[in-house]
Every structure is written in structure tokens, then in C-alpha cells.
Tab-separated table of C-alpha atoms and ligand atoms in Angstrom:
chain	number	residue	atom	x	y	z
A	1	MET	CA	26.974	-279.167	-5.214
A	2	ILE	CA	28.848	-280.466	-2.062
A	3	PRO	CA	26.351	-280.931	0.456
A	4	ARG	CA	27.174	-278.696	3.312
A	5	MET	CA	30.637	-277.898	2.176
A	6	ARG	CA	32.661	-280.973	3.190
A	7	ALA	CA	35.884	-280.380	4.591
A	8	VAL	CA	39.239	-280.888	1.963
A	9	ILE	CA	41.731	-282.518	3.987
A	10	VAL	CA	45.431	-284.341	2.892
A	11	ALA	CA	46.642	-286.729	5.699
A	12	GLY	CA	49.796	-287.986	5.195
A	13	ASN	CA	51.220	-291.125	6.711
A	14	TRP	CA	54.416	-291.912	7.329
A	15	LYS	CA	54.297	-295.045	8.055
A	16	MET	CA	57.691	-296.356	9.827
A	17	HIS	CA	60.146	-293.977	8.314
A	18	THR	CA	61.944	-290.489	9.891
A	19	THR	CA	62.985	-290.918	13.340
A	20	PRO	CA	62.787	-288.086	16.280
A	21	ALA	CA	65.997	-286.780	14.950
A	22	ASP	CA	64.811	-285.168	11.838
A	23	ALA	CA	61.237	-285.361	12.237
A	24	GLY	CA	60.341	-282.635	13.132
A	25	GLU	CA	62.233	-280.901	10.098
A	26	LEU	CA	60.504	-282.700	8.032
A	27	ALA	CA	57.059	-281.665	9.432
A	28	ALA	CA	57.795	-277.560	9.471
A	29	THR	CA	58.530	-277.776	5.970
A	30	ILE	CA	56.407	-279.794	5.214
A	31	ALA	CA	54.516	-277.182	6.436
A	32	ARG	CA	55.973	-274.114	4.878
A	33	ARG	CA	55.255	-275.590	1.582
A	34	THR	CA	51.890	-276.696	2.200
A	35	ASN	CA	50.657	-273.825	3.580
A	36	GLU	CA	46.934	-273.502	2.241
A	37	PRO	CA	44.080	-272.718	4.854
A	38	ASP	CA	41.642	-274.380	2.944
A	39	VAL	CA	43.123	-277.802	3.341
A	40	VAL	CA	42.970	-279.598	6.765
A	41	ARG	CA	46.045	-280.673	6.656
A	42	VAL	CA	47.503	-283.845	8.714
A	43	LEU	CA	50.791	-285.321	9.272
A	44	CYS	CA	50.818	-288.828	10.813
A	45	PRO	CA	54.319	-289.777	11.464
A	46	PRO	CA	55.487	-293.234	13.636
A	47	TYR	CA	54.335	-292.853	17.564
A	48	VAL	CA	58.261	-291.788	18.568
A	49	CYS	CA	58.024	-288.993	16.582
A	50	LEU	CA	54.963	-287.358	17.578
A	51	ALA	CA	55.990	-285.031	20.229
A	52	ALA	CA	59.457	-284.223	17.585
A	53	VAL	CA	56.786	-283.139	14.592
A	54	ARG	CA	54.195	-281.949	17.786
A	55	ASP	CA	56.852	-279.397	18.572
A	56	ALA	CA	58.501	-278.483	15.001
A	57	LEU	CA	54.701	-277.744	14.108
A	58	ALA	CA	53.765	-275.197	17.251
A	59	THR	CA	57.178	-273.461	16.766
A	60	GLU	CA	56.823	-272.784	12.371
A	61	PRO	CA	54.166	-270.156	12.023
A	62	ALA	CA	53.096	-272.036	9.180
A	63	GLY	CA	52.668	-275.578	10.977
A	64	ARG	CA	50.695	-274.016	13.038
A	65	ASP	CA	47.365	-275.335	11.336
A	66	VAL	CA	48.757	-278.519	11.115
A	67	ALA	CA	47.441	-280.914	12.571
A	68	VAL	CA	49.164	-284.656	14.401
A	69	GLY	CA	47.513	-288.220	13.509
A	70	ALA	CA	48.669	-291.640	15.169
A	71	GLN	CA	48.616	-294.032	12.731
A	72	ASP	CA	47.223	-296.546	14.761
A	73	VAL	CA	45.953	-297.159	18.438
A	74	HIS	CA	45.275	-299.831	20.812
A	75	HIS	CA	41.558	-301.495	21.303
A	76	GLU	CA	42.099	-301.205	25.217
A	77	VAL	CA	42.587	-298.372	27.198
A	78	ALA	CA	45.541	-299.711	28.844
A	79	GLY	CA	46.709	-303.427	30.268
A	80	ALA	CA	49.116	-305.846	29.504
A	81	TYR	CA	49.745	-305.659	25.796
A	82	THR	CA	53.596	-305.345	25.748
A	83	GLY	CA	54.939	-303.091	22.591
A	84	GLU	CA	51.505	-301.194	22.599
A	85	VAL	CA	49.622	-298.189	22.656
A	86	SER	CA	46.675	-296.337	23.369
A	87	ALA	CA	44.041	-294.075	22.721
A	88	PRO	CA	44.187	-291.885	26.140
A	89	MET	CA	48.384	-292.418	25.847
A	90	LEU	CA	48.049	-289.897	23.062
A	91	ARG	CA	46.754	-287.252	24.609
A	92	GLY	CA	49.097	-283.951	23.993
A	93	LEU	CA	50.667	-285.351	21.339
A	94	ALA	CA	47.631	-286.016	19.016
A	95	THR	CA	44.334	-284.902	17.754
A	96	TRP	CA	43.705	-287.710	15.028
A	97	THR	CA	44.812	-291.483	14.088
A	98	ILE	CA	44.465	-293.457	11.394
A	99	VAL	CA	42.257	-296.734	12.185
A	100	GLY	CA	42.144	-300.206	9.885
A	101	HIS	CA	44.843	-298.739	7.537
A	102	SER	CA	44.954	-302.009	5.563
A	103	GLU	CA	48.510	-302.927	6.357
A	104	ARG	CA	47.887	-303.584	9.715
A	105	ARG	CA	44.442	-305.668	8.622
A	106	ARG	CA	47.191	-307.241	6.722
A	107	ASP	CA	50.429	-307.361	9.122
A	108	ALA	CA	48.465	-307.840	12.382
A	109	GLY	CA	45.167	-309.661	11.457
A	110	GLU	CA	42.991	-306.829	12.458
A	111	THR	CA	39.627	-307.271	11.763
A	112	ASP	CA	36.506	-304.826	12.000
A	113	ALA	CA	35.578	-305.989	14.966
A	114	LEU	CA	38.505	-305.210	16.257
A	115	VAL	CA	38.779	-302.281	14.312
A	116	ASN	CA	35.122	-300.826	15.837
A	117	GLN	CA	37.040	-301.344	18.817
A	118	LYS	CA	39.843	-298.825	17.917
A	119	ILE	CA	37.552	-296.842	16.679
A	120	GLN	CA	35.633	-296.409	20.492
A	121	ARG	CA	38.226	-295.751	22.178
A	122	ALA	CA	39.962	-293.402	19.627
A	123	LEU	CA	36.555	-291.728	20.275
A	124	GLU	CA	36.540	-291.053	24.156
A	125	ALA	CA	40.044	-289.803	23.690
A	126	GLU	CA	39.062	-287.263	21.634
A	127	LEU	CA	40.906	-287.914	18.550
A	128	ARG	CA	39.298	-287.816	15.027
A	129	VAL	CA	38.788	-290.779	13.557
A	130	ILE	CA	40.786	-291.428	9.668
A	131	LEU	CA	38.701	-295.381	9.160
A	132	CYS	CA	40.842	-296.626	5.908
A	133	VAL	CA	38.384	-299.594	3.530
A	134	GLY	CA	39.207	-300.565	0.329
A	135	GLU	CA	39.285	-304.012	-1.186
A	136	GLN	CA	42.217	-306.838	-2.311
A	137	LEU	CA	42.914	-307.083	-6.638
A	138	GLU	CA	40.737	-310.025	-6.673
A	139	ASP	CA	37.492	-307.840	-4.828
A	140	ARG	CA	38.154	-305.837	-7.422
A	141	GLU	CA	38.348	-308.317	-9.936
A	142	ALA	CA	35.467	-310.592	-8.935
A	143	GLY	CA	32.871	-307.645	-8.811
A	144	ARG	CA	33.194	-307.623	-5.139
A	145	ALA	CA	34.925	-304.531	-4.330
A	146	GLY	CA	31.633	-302.696	-3.270
A	147	THR	CA	30.623	-305.661	-1.102
A	148	VAL	CA	33.984	-306.102	0.938
A	149	VAL	CA	33.764	-301.895	1.408
A	150	ARG	CA	30.063	-301.934	2.345
A	151	ASP	CA	30.648	-305.155	5.025
A	152	GLN	CA	34.067	-303.218	6.249
A	153	VAL	CA	32.054	-300.407	6.921
A	154	LEU	CA	29.277	-301.665	8.114
A	155	GLY	CA	31.715	-304.314	10.864
A	156	SER	CA	33.669	-300.665	11.676
A	157	LEU	CA	31.824	-298.455	12.903
A	158	GLY	CA	28.187	-300.335	13.624
A	159	GLY	CA	26.626	-298.351	16.354
A	160	HIS	CA	27.821	-295.297	15.746
A	161	GLN	CA	24.736	-292.694	13.607
A	162	SER	CA	27.373	-289.638	13.809
A	163	GLY	CA	30.107	-288.434	11.995
A	164	SER	CA	31.583	-285.200	12.964
A	165	TRP	CA	34.441	-287.383	13.843
A	166	LEU	CA	35.132	-289.170	11.251
A	167	THR	CA	36.596	-289.065	7.228
A	168	ILE	CA	36.973	-292.609	5.721
A	169	ALA	CA	39.841	-293.384	3.172
A	170	TYR	CA	38.709	-295.323	0.362
A	171	GLU	CA	42.039	-297.407	-0.387
A	172	PRO	CA	41.818	-299.850	-2.975
A	173	VAL	CA	44.530	-302.642	-1.103
A	174	TRP	CA	45.768	-303.537	-4.481
A	175	ALA	CA	47.214	-299.103	-4.988
A	176	ILE	CA	48.681	-299.227	-1.961
A	177	GLY	CA	52.839	-298.415	-2.929
A	178	THR	CA	52.077	-300.012	-5.602
A	179	GLY	CA	52.258	-296.789	-7.887
A	180	ARG	CA	48.873	-298.622	-9.662
A	181	THR	CA	46.068	-295.784	-8.721
A	182	ALA	CA	42.501	-296.241	-9.314
A	183	ARG	CA	40.506	-294.192	-11.831
A	184	GLY	CA	39.120	-291.546	-10.357
A	185	VAL	CA	35.837	-292.341	-11.112
A	186	ASP	CA	35.827	-295.885	-9.533
A	187	ALA	CA	37.260	-294.208	-6.632
A	188	ALA	CA	33.514	-292.435	-6.583
A	189	GLU	CA	31.943	-294.687	-7.576
A	190	MET	CA	33.450	-296.499	-4.041
A	191	ALA	CA	32.548	-293.245	-2.452
A	192	GLY	CA	29.401	-293.305	-3.298
A	193	VAL	CA	29.145	-296.872	-1.311
A	194	ILE	CA	30.695	-296.302	1.520
A	195	ARG	CA	27.865	-293.148	2.126
A	196	ARG	CA	25.255	-294.921	1.318
A	197	THR	CA	26.327	-297.803	3.945
A	198	LEU	CA	26.910	-295.132	6.210
A	199	GLY	CA	23.207	-293.860	5.258
A	200	GLU	CA	22.040	-297.209	5.782
A	201	LEU	CA	23.287	-297.468	9.706
A	202	GLY	CA	21.699	-294.622	9.967
A	203	PHE	CA	24.339	-291.472	10.121
A	204	ALA	CA	22.544	-288.375	9.575
A	205	ALA	CA	21.739	-286.810	6.370
A	206	GLY	CA	23.193	-290.902	4.983
A	207	GLY	CA	26.494	-289.798	5.384
A	208	GLU	CA	26.479	-286.763	3.128
A	209	ASP	CA	28.830	-284.590	5.758
A	210	ILE	CA	31.304	-287.075	6.033
A	211	PRO	CA	34.506	-286.443	3.939
A	212	VAL	CA	35.820	-289.326	1.475
A	213	LEU	CA	39.313	-289.531	1.067
A	214	TYR	CA	40.665	-291.507	-1.721
A	215	GLY	CA	44.631	-292.862	-0.329
A	216	GLY	CA	46.436	-295.671	-2.685
A	217	SER	CA	49.659	-293.863	-4.304
A	218	VAL	CA	48.882	-290.701	-4.783
A	219	THR	CA	51.118	-287.863	-6.198
A	220	GLY	CA	51.110	-284.549	-7.027
A	221	GLY	CA	50.460	-285.992	-10.928
A	222	SER	CA	47.490	-287.979	-10.333
A	223	ILE	CA	45.302	-285.961	-7.361
A	224	ASP	CA	43.866	-284.045	-10.263
A	225	GLU	CA	41.846	-287.023	-10.963
A	226	PHE	CA	40.385	-287.966	-7.453
A	227	MET	CA	39.960	-283.851	-6.295
A	228	ALA	CA	37.686	-284.011	-10.023
A	229	GLU	CA	35.337	-286.270	-8.112
A	230	PRO	CA	32.875	-284.147	-6.338
A	231	ALA	CA	32.465	-287.291	-3.866
A	232	ILE	CA	36.188	-287.591	-2.859
A	233	ASP	CA	37.408	-284.865	-0.489
A	234	GLY	CA	41.087	-285.411	-0.611
A	235	ALA	CA	43.849	-287.882	-0.180
A	236	LEU	CA	45.530	-290.163	2.652
A	237	VAL	CA	49.098	-289.976	1.537
A	238	GLY	CA	51.605	-292.996	1.827
A	239	GLY	CA	54.996	-292.780	0.389
A	240	ALA	CA	54.671	-289.067	-1.531
A	241	SER	CA	53.643	-287.568	2.786
A	242	LEU	CA	58.029	-287.958	3.158
A	243	LYS	CA	58.417	-285.656	0.041
A	244	PRO	CA	57.787	-281.270	0.300
A	245	ASP	CA	58.123	-280.560	-3.547
A	246	GLU	CA	54.837	-283.439	-3.884
A	247	MET	CA	53.193	-282.749	-0.765
A	248	ALA	CA	53.407	-279.089	-2.067
A	249	ALA	CA	51.952	-280.548	-4.937
A	250	ILE	CA	49.041	-282.443	-3.799
A	251	VAL	CA	48.088	-279.687	-1.615
A	252	ASP	CA	48.243	-276.612	-4.197
A	253	ARG	CA	45.630	-278.556	-6.061
A	254	ALA	CA	43.666	-279.687	-2.931
A	255	GLY	CA	43.502	-276.172	-2.957
A	256	LEU	CA	42.253	-275.223	-5.905
A	257	THR	CA	39.355	-277.720	-5.211
A	258	ALA	CA	38.819	-276.676	-1.951
A	259	ALA	CA	38.530	-273.314	-3.776
A	260	ALA	CA	36.061	-274.206	-6.142
A	261	ARG	CA	33.615	-275.604	-4.405
A	262	ALA	CA	33.740	-272.960	-1.470
A	263	ALA	CA	32.500	-270.390	-4.804
A	264	ALA	CA	29.942	-272.328	-5.717
A	265	ALA	CA	28.535	-272.838	-2.043
A	266	THR	CA	28.253	-269.527	-2.342
A	267	ALA	CA	26.798	-268.142	-5.567
B	301	PEP	C1	48.777	-295.164	2.525
B	301	PEP	O1	49.822	-295.490	2.821
B	301	PEP	O2	47.631	-295.193	2.911
B	301	PEP	C2	49.047	-295.072	1.260
B	301	PEP	C3	47.953	-294.654	0.599
B	301	PEP	O3	50.320	-295.665	0.329
B	301	PEP	P1	51.205	-294.929	-0.667
B	301	PEP	O4	50.013	-293.368	-1.054
B	301	PEP	O5	52.515	-294.604	-0.503
B	301	PEP	O6	50.033	-295.892	-1.412
């Protein structure tokens, strides 16, 4: 039984792919191919493509329910930060943002404390947040995966106790862009760690109402393993989110789960 019917969400992280010239067409195609009302769909293109994606979705009938997200926000509102983009700048362009992606933790040295500040800025700008957490391979092999993820959740979300704005993506770093996926059962166990940690922070209902996604090389061929786990509420998709066929398959499978959960909730 899924408490209080958490949303089923499929979010696409386009990373550093697409240009303003082609992003709108890709977004409209994905919108048409994933027209599944029971699944919350979010597309996160590069900053420079946000306007093109927003406009293409607004003019595509199947695109009106597809949300636009950024891939990051800066931890300050404004200032001498060359090349950066702050949360208030996204107003009118995006309604969601990814925060704490492992590629930013790796490449930009982002810490949980910094991610915590970014989340605060995102909330002030009324953005919905997808917080990414996940362990390195050596952490998993050493049996530390749960501890690492718990620490990330505590550090990133300390100071918060409620979160209608919050979605958490469990993304084991060793599964991102590698073609390797976690096992569904392991992802579900980590979703349990995440929700227990939200409970420790004082989140209402022990975090049971916060959607937890799995991310890491998800495709149309692997999504079922994760959607079969009641603790998992969808996927954050990287590479496959640039492929309309893959997105169509992923959202289609997620839609079956959403419908089954809705039927179980009303039975
Ligand atoms: C991601 O970018 O969050 C991700 C999970 O990437 P991929 O699906 O390519 O592993």
C-alpha cells in the first residue's frame, strides 16, 4: 500500500546535450510520445534551452502537462559568480530544478552543505526540487551505502521538516551513465533509508509522502524492475531521456504502475 498515493514521476536530465535550435522539437516529440496523465513528466534541458523547451511545450497540445526543470541552481541569489545561474533567474523558465546531482558533486565539488543552501534558494524561488543522493561503488562494496546516503539526506535537508516541493532521486553513482543498474530490491532498501532519515529530520509521516525515484542507466527495458517496488515512485533518466522511443517506453511502464496504485488505493 502506497501511503497517501505518492505521485509517479519520470524526469529527464538532458545533461549537456541539445541546443536552442533542436531542444524544442525534441521536447514536443517526447511530450507527444509520453502522453500519460497519471505520470508527472519533467524535462530538464540545459539552461540555454529552457526557453525553447518551455515554448515548444506550450504550443504542443500534449506538452501542456510536461513540466520544465533546470539541472542546477546557484547557492546565492545574485552576485559576482561568473557563468552561474541563480534560482530567481529561472522564474518563467522552469518550475523544477535538480539539485545535488553526482556529476556536480564530482565536477564542481558540491558538498551537502552547499546543496542545502541551493535547496533554500530554490524554495525561495518556488521551484520544486529533485534532490539527488547516492553512494560510490566503494561505499556499496564496503557496506556503507546506507550510511553515505543517510548523511547526504541529513546534510542536504537539515532545517526542513516538510516537503510538498521535494522529490528525492536515489542515484548510485556507479550506475549513472555506465549501463549498470542497481537491483530493484537494493533501490527499494535505499528508499527505505531515505524515508527513515526524513523521519529523523522530523518530516511529517516519517517522509512516507515524499516521492523517491531511482536513477542510474534506466531504460525502457529496465524500468519495470524499479516500478515493481512499492517504495520507488518513478525514475530520473539521463541518457535515455534524449531518446523519444525510450522515454515512451519508460513513461508507458510507469503509467501502468500509477494506474495499478490508483486502483489499489480506491479498492
Ligand atoms: C542522471 O543523469 O541522473 C542519470 C541517471 O543518468 P543515466 O540515466 O544516463 O545513468
